[in-house]
């Protein structure tokens, strides 16, 4: 019997009991849709968390915290920079020194206190320093200010009012707006104060603001710093140092970041630096931990969903068993005419596979509709329940192609396995007994 004839015969037989076949396909559809929607929750949460992690830091950034040498952990110093820069696929080595004392900044009739950061502007530029406006400094008297720097520049009246509100209020108060104009191209005075034997010493600098940093990815974070070119590093660190005899040239850096040439090289750079004894942290390590957890979580969800598919397979088994019983005489006639057992077995397996395929296709379509509706409606429901008016940027359900293929394979595979026993039973039917059977 040709394959085309087998298909025609299969369709003819399935039309005899349309209601029973329909109910079986419906059960398979619901089971497949349940499997996909359930697992899509795991995929959706993983996608949201991964995007959140990537948005909180530069994906090619590797944080170098210290170096372990001869059993000792040492901070990163100037002598380590060349070794870091020579690592394969490293495009920039950004090193920063933070001044851990408040520094007074004045602009026109406004004042504020900041904690400046000394950095190498050329390396910052190679490391994809992002600016909201302006450009990277080209001389030592040019600086970059943080996105929220203007908010701390207050007049005397604004500062006094804000202090009184803080003292009298028990709850949160609104922060003053600060300076609302454009700071790019403006000059500011920075004064560093320190106490030496009861006497106050100060050192002043005049800087021109060449750029304003981009808004931090975290809404709660306030970037109010000043980023100063490291050509002034030794001079500033010498002044703020409490030990006059200390050489600041070899002072360790507060922060060191290595930037890879691409996301695909971050893991390699991280591993190479670890082999050299550096204690590092990169986004790939955090993503590996997150992915490990969610791979186990998704496997558990798929397992639970598979149970629903197995339950639906009972209906397929029942449908195919009934089909074999009802078509016993037909099977006997086919065997009497010379039909091979393999052909008869294939006919019933094709019917069970058909149920699995149609159920999977419908289940995938329904699951996409449910996933879309969940992502649209759940944020609205949560906002109504919590009274929050802000937008919830969270993916509750996500269906990748891999999940569709896994679910379809499970559904179709279970359907074929469910039809295997009835198909084998059909091939073992005795011809004489089948021909004597009355319809």
XYZ file of C-alpha atoms in Angstrom:
439
model
C 0.000 0.000 0.000
C 1.377 3.366 -1.012
C 1.946 6.043 1.601
C -0.622 8.297 -0.077
C -3.215 5.550 0.186
C -2.335 5.076 3.846
C -3.005 8.786 4.475
C -6.371 8.612 2.710
C -7.365 5.529 4.694
C -6.283 7.214 7.954
C -8.418 10.284 7.236
C -11.387 8.097 6.298
C -11.154 6.101 9.528
C -10.801 9.201 11.735
C -13.934 10.740 10.207
C -15.999 7.799 11.436
C -15.781 8.990 15.052
C -15.328 12.715 14.749
C -16.579 13.588 18.222
C -14.273 11.135 19.958
C -11.280 12.269 17.896
C -12.193 15.910 18.517
C -12.315 15.423 22.289
C -8.980 13.595 22.218
C -7.370 16.390 20.195
C -8.887 18.955 22.576
C -7.344 17.181 25.588
C -3.954 17.089 23.825
C -4.293 20.777 22.919
C -5.040 21.796 26.499
C -2.159 19.702 27.840
C 0.318 21.147 25.319
C -0.877 24.713 25.984
C -0.601 24.137 29.749
C 2.952 22.846 29.333
C 4.040 25.842 27.245
C 2.321 28.516 29.357
C 3.628 27.022 32.603
C 7.210 26.828 31.334
C 6.928 30.296 29.734
C 6.677 31.787 33.233
C 10.184 30.505 33.976
C 11.481 31.800 30.644
C 9.775 35.166 31.221
C 11.225 35.695 34.709
C 14.672 34.671 33.481
C 14.427 37.094 30.547
C 13.384 39.966 32.830
C 16.145 39.294 35.352
C 18.783 38.956 32.624
C 17.737 42.258 31.052
C 17.742 43.922 34.480
C 21.268 42.673 35.211
C 22.511 43.826 31.804
C 20.900 47.255 32.239
C 22.612 47.827 35.593
C 26.134 47.639 34.245
C 28.103 47.729 31.019
C 28.031 44.200 29.647
C 31.702 44.264 28.565
C 32.893 45.503 31.984
C 35.036 43.360 34.297
C 35.539 44.663 37.832
C 39.093 43.966 39.039
C 39.037 44.093 42.838
C 42.495 42.895 43.920
C 45.376 40.544 43.110
C 46.486 37.538 45.083
C 50.265 37.160 45.183
C 52.288 34.784 47.379
C 49.256 34.150 49.535
C 48.607 37.860 50.061
C 45.753 39.908 48.662
C 46.955 43.263 47.343
C 45.027 46.203 45.936
C 45.560 47.148 42.296
C 48.423 49.587 41.776
C 50.064 51.361 38.883
C 52.453 48.472 38.315
C 49.528 46.142 37.504
C 48.044 48.271 34.733
C 50.320 47.040 31.938
C 49.593 43.398 32.781
C 45.871 44.100 32.695
C 46.092 45.980 29.393
C 48.147 43.203 27.744
C 45.404 40.615 28.336
C 43.880 39.403 25.069
C 40.747 41.252 23.879
C 41.069 44.042 26.466
C 40.347 47.448 24.953
C 40.554 49.689 28.042
C 41.726 49.682 31.668
C 39.844 52.344 33.624
C 41.320 53.186 37.029
C 39.758 55.535 39.518
C 40.660 57.099 42.836
C 37.898 58.387 45.084
C 38.493 61.263 47.492
C 36.878 60.083 50.712
C 36.175 63.506 52.148
C 33.561 66.103 51.276
C 34.756 68.716 48.822
C 33.043 72.092 48.482
C 31.939 73.171 45.028
C 30.751 76.684 44.220
C 28.976 77.922 41.107
C 27.742 81.505 40.962
C 25.791 81.943 44.236
C 25.302 78.203 44.738
C 27.254 75.674 46.792
C 27.320 71.940 47.343
C 29.441 69.113 48.707
C 30.690 66.286 46.493
C 33.061 63.327 46.604
C 35.249 63.705 43.493
C 36.600 60.830 41.442
C 39.983 60.970 39.704
C 40.113 58.945 36.487
C 41.937 58.595 33.170
C 39.729 60.244 30.570
C 41.357 58.523 27.584
C 40.662 55.088 29.044
C 37.144 56.174 30.014
C 36.533 57.096 26.381
C 37.825 53.685 25.203
C 35.565 52.070 27.779
C 32.505 53.647 26.136
C 31.914 56.389 28.689
C 28.349 57.531 28.102
C 27.492 61.241 28.272
C 24.071 62.852 28.393
C 25.489 65.998 26.829
C 28.839 67.625 26.074
C 32.108 65.809 25.315
C 35.021 64.047 26.982
C 37.562 66.469 28.585
C 40.615 67.284 26.479
C 42.639 69.192 29.078
C 43.369 68.796 32.784
C 41.158 71.725 33.795
C 38.063 70.160 32.176
C 35.822 67.772 34.090
C 32.717 65.644 33.724
C 29.943 65.939 36.284
C 27.378 63.321 37.250
C 23.833 63.385 35.912
C 22.427 64.671 39.242
C 25.289 67.068 40.021
C 23.174 70.162 39.331
C 20.668 69.111 42.036
C 23.192 69.616 44.830
C 24.017 73.196 43.793
C 21.810 75.183 46.177
C 21.602 78.819 47.139
C 21.983 79.734 50.810
C 18.212 80.241 51.152
C 17.393 76.903 49.468
C 19.858 75.052 51.693
C 18.532 76.622 54.910
C 14.941 75.852 53.926
C 15.818 72.253 53.078
C 17.656 71.757 56.380
C 14.687 73.118 58.375
C 12.268 70.817 56.527
C 14.500 67.807 57.256
C 14.640 68.660 60.968
C 10.894 69.277 61.349
C 9.515 66.515 59.118
C 9.196 62.877 60.192
C 8.491 61.566 56.687
C 10.082 61.985 53.272
C 10.371 65.505 51.893
C 10.792 66.775 48.375
C 14.376 67.537 47.401
C 15.113 71.011 46.058
C 15.489 71.276 42.305
C 18.967 72.827 42.489
C 20.403 74.453 39.392
C 18.108 73.885 36.398
C 20.224 75.450 33.662
C 22.783 73.889 31.312
C 26.144 73.326 33.043
C 28.167 72.408 29.946
C 30.793 75.068 29.312
C 30.350 76.634 32.769
C 33.180 77.049 35.296
C 33.029 75.770 38.868
C 35.372 76.199 41.820
C 36.338 73.149 43.858
C 37.885 73.609 47.305
C 39.439 70.777 49.293
C 39.584 71.397 53.034
C 41.601 69.453 55.591
C 42.558 69.916 59.213
C 46.255 69.891 60.118
C 47.075 70.216 63.829
C 43.916 72.193 64.448
C 44.517 74.486 61.491
C 42.376 74.417 58.380
C 44.213 74.143 55.085
C 42.589 74.402 51.713
C 43.426 73.953 48.070
C 41.254 75.337 45.286
C 40.820 74.430 41.637
C 38.829 76.009 38.856
C 37.358 73.571 36.389
C 35.342 73.885 33.215
C 32.491 71.392 32.787
C 32.893 69.727 29.390
C 30.193 67.066 29.765
C 27.403 65.619 31.876
C 27.239 61.879 32.527
C 24.346 59.742 31.383
C 21.502 58.962 33.794
C 22.246 55.905 35.981
C 20.351 52.735 35.068
C 19.091 52.425 38.649
C 16.349 54.980 39.352
C 17.277 55.225 43.039
C 20.974 55.957 42.383
C 22.180 59.579 42.430
C 25.342 60.391 40.492
C 26.501 63.734 41.889
C 30.238 63.273 41.517
C 32.919 65.176 39.612
C 35.239 63.187 37.367
C 38.697 64.788 37.276
C 41.528 63.924 34.868
C 44.235 61.796 36.493
C 46.938 64.279 35.457
C 46.065 65.927 38.796
C 46.038 62.624 40.692
C 49.371 62.925 42.504
C 48.812 66.583 43.376
C 45.339 66.050 44.857
C 46.191 62.794 46.650
C 49.304 64.389 48.151
C 47.242 67.224 49.593
C 44.516 64.992 51.078
C 47.038 62.498 52.463
C 47.538 62.559 56.239
C 51.149 61.337 55.901
C 53.382 63.985 54.378
C 56.193 61.465 53.796
C 53.964 59.000 51.949
C 54.503 58.580 48.199
C 51.106 58.742 46.519
C 52.436 57.539 43.169
C 52.165 53.929 44.339
C 48.818 54.436 46.048
C 46.327 51.686 45.118
C 43.329 52.567 43.005
C 39.851 52.674 44.529
C 38.272 51.081 41.453
C 39.691 49.302 38.411
C 37.562 48.214 35.457
C 38.733 46.227 32.464
C 36.654 46.409 29.271
C 36.523 43.549 26.783
C 36.207 44.119 23.044
C 32.806 42.387 23.010
C 30.358 40.401 25.107
C 31.627 37.170 23.551
C 35.104 37.874 25.017
C 34.038 38.783 28.556
C 34.231 35.192 29.824
C 37.661 34.693 28.241
C 39.016 37.949 29.747
C 37.576 37.003 33.137
C 39.194 33.557 33.044
C 42.564 34.937 31.874
C 42.675 37.486 34.695
C 41.772 34.819 37.249
C 44.666 32.678 35.982
C 46.967 35.650 36.601
C 45.812 35.813 40.203
C 43.351 38.705 39.943
C 40.104 38.714 41.892
C 37.519 39.781 39.340
C 33.810 39.995 38.857
C 31.948 40.266 35.561
C 28.401 40.128 34.297
C 29.034 36.677 32.830
C 29.531 35.211 36.314
C 26.267 36.684 37.547
C 24.453 35.544 34.409
C 25.906 32.040 34.788
C 24.515 31.823 38.325
C 21.119 33.136 37.225
C 20.991 30.814 34.212
C 21.925 27.785 36.329
C 19.097 28.481 38.750
C 16.520 29.106 36.030
C 17.578 26.088 33.968
C 16.716 23.898 36.965
C 13.528 25.917 37.570
C 12.422 25.620 33.926
C 13.185 21.909 33.888
C 10.898 21.509 36.909
C 8.098 23.451 35.204
C 8.460 21.415 32.009
C 8.333 18.218 34.089
C 5.076 19.347 35.745
C 3.643 20.285 32.345
C 4.694 16.927 30.935
C 2.539 15.223 33.574
C -0.492 16.968 32.044
C 0.527 15.671 28.610
C 0.877 12.142 30.013
C -2.609 12.400 31.521
C -3.953 13.477 28.127
C -2.213 10.476 26.574
C -4.646 8.235 28.452
C -7.366 9.636 26.207
C -5.269 8.905 23.128
C -4.680 5.339 24.317
C -8.398 4.882 24.890
C -9.308 6.333 21.491
C -6.831 4.127 19.633
C -7.825 1.020 21.597
C -11.485 1.625 20.708
C -10.490 2.149 17.082
C -8.696 -1.210 16.983
C -11.688 -2.960 18.588
C -14.202 -1.392 16.193
C -12.097 -2.120 13.114
C -11.179 -5.712 13.939
C -12.987 -7.151 10.899
C -11.482 -4.458 8.639
C -8.011 -5.357 9.909
C -8.724 -9.059 9.280
C -9.757 -8.329 5.696
C -6.573 -6.256 5.120
C -4.402 -9.091 6.464
C -6.298 -11.612 4.336
C -5.574 -9.496 1.272
C -1.861 -9.546 2.093
C -1.330 -6.367 4.096
C 1.932 -6.539 6.014
C 1.857 -6.146 9.844
C 4.132 -3.147 9.502
C 1.594 -1.344 7.306
C -1.232 -1.985 9.770
C 0.908 -0.839 12.683
C 1.912 2.277 10.755
C -1.740 3.181 10.061
C -2.589 3.345 13.758
C 0.645 5.112 14.679
C -0.105 7.712 12.001
C -3.527 8.291 13.575
C -2.049 8.811 17.042
C 0.710 11.042 15.575
C -1.982 13.054 13.766
C -3.754 13.672 17.074
C -0.458 14.761 18.659
C 0.504 17.068 15.770
C -2.880 18.798 15.527
C -3.053 19.131 19.316
C 0.468 20.601 19.423
C -0.229 23.149 16.674
C -3.420 24.321 18.356
C -1.738 24.272 21.782
C 1.133 26.478 20.549
C -1.298 28.975 19.020
C -3.403 29.139 22.201
C -0.325 29.469 24.433
C 0.915 32.495 22.454
C -2.482 34.152 22.896
C -2.460 33.452 26.652
C 1.138 34.679 26.972
C 0.345 37.937 25.163
C -2.779 38.485 27.270
C -0.859 37.792 30.498
C 1.859 40.329 29.653
C -0.796 42.903 28.805
C -3.258 42.385 31.661
C -1.128 41.387 34.685
C 0.681 44.782 34.926
C -2.726 46.532 34.858
C -4.075 44.221 37.557
C -0.978 44.689 39.742
C -1.124 48.471 39.350
C -4.785 48.465 40.369
C -4.120 46.206 43.364
C -1.109 48.161 44.651
C -2.264 51.653 43.660
C 0.940 52.164 41.714
C 0.648 54.405 38.655
C 4.103 53.653 37.246
C 4.739 51.311 34.359
C 5.754 47.769 35.323
C 8.555 46.742 32.988
C 8.464 42.998 33.569
C 7.954 40.021 31.263
C 5.642 37.562 32.987
C 5.535 35.069 30.136
C 7.992 34.506 27.295
C 7.796 31.709 24.713
C 11.034 31.154 22.777
C 11.221 28.853 19.755
C 13.142 26.295 21.815
C 10.200 25.948 24.235
C 7.794 25.440 21.315
C 10.009 22.716 19.834
C 10.471 20.964 23.211
C 6.747 21.050 23.993
C 5.745 19.892 20.508
C 8.283 17.048 20.657
C 6.958 15.931 24.065
C 3.312 16.112 22.970
C 3.835 14.315 19.661
C 6.195 11.772 21.221
C 3.785 10.918 24.032
C 0.925 10.634 21.508
C 2.885 8.172 19.372
C 3.901 6.130 22.417
C 0.249 6.064 23.546
C -0.781 4.632 20.195
C 2.020 2.073 20.087
C 0.312 -0.601 22.237
C -3.004 -0.475 20.294
C -1.038 -0.550 17.025
C 0.846 -3.656 18.106
C -2.450 -5.217 19.206
C -3.881 -4.567 15.734
C -1.014 -6.488 14.076
C -1.588 -9.488 16.352
C -5.261 -9.925 15.478
C -6.042 -13.432 14.182
C -7.394 -13.301 10.628
C -9.997 -16.069 11.036
C -11.293 -14.657 14.331
C -11.533 -11.203 12.785
C -13.447 -12.423 9.714
C -15.948 -14.327 11.880
C -16.576 -11.227 14.007
C -19.956 -9.611 13.412
C -20.217 -5.873 13.097
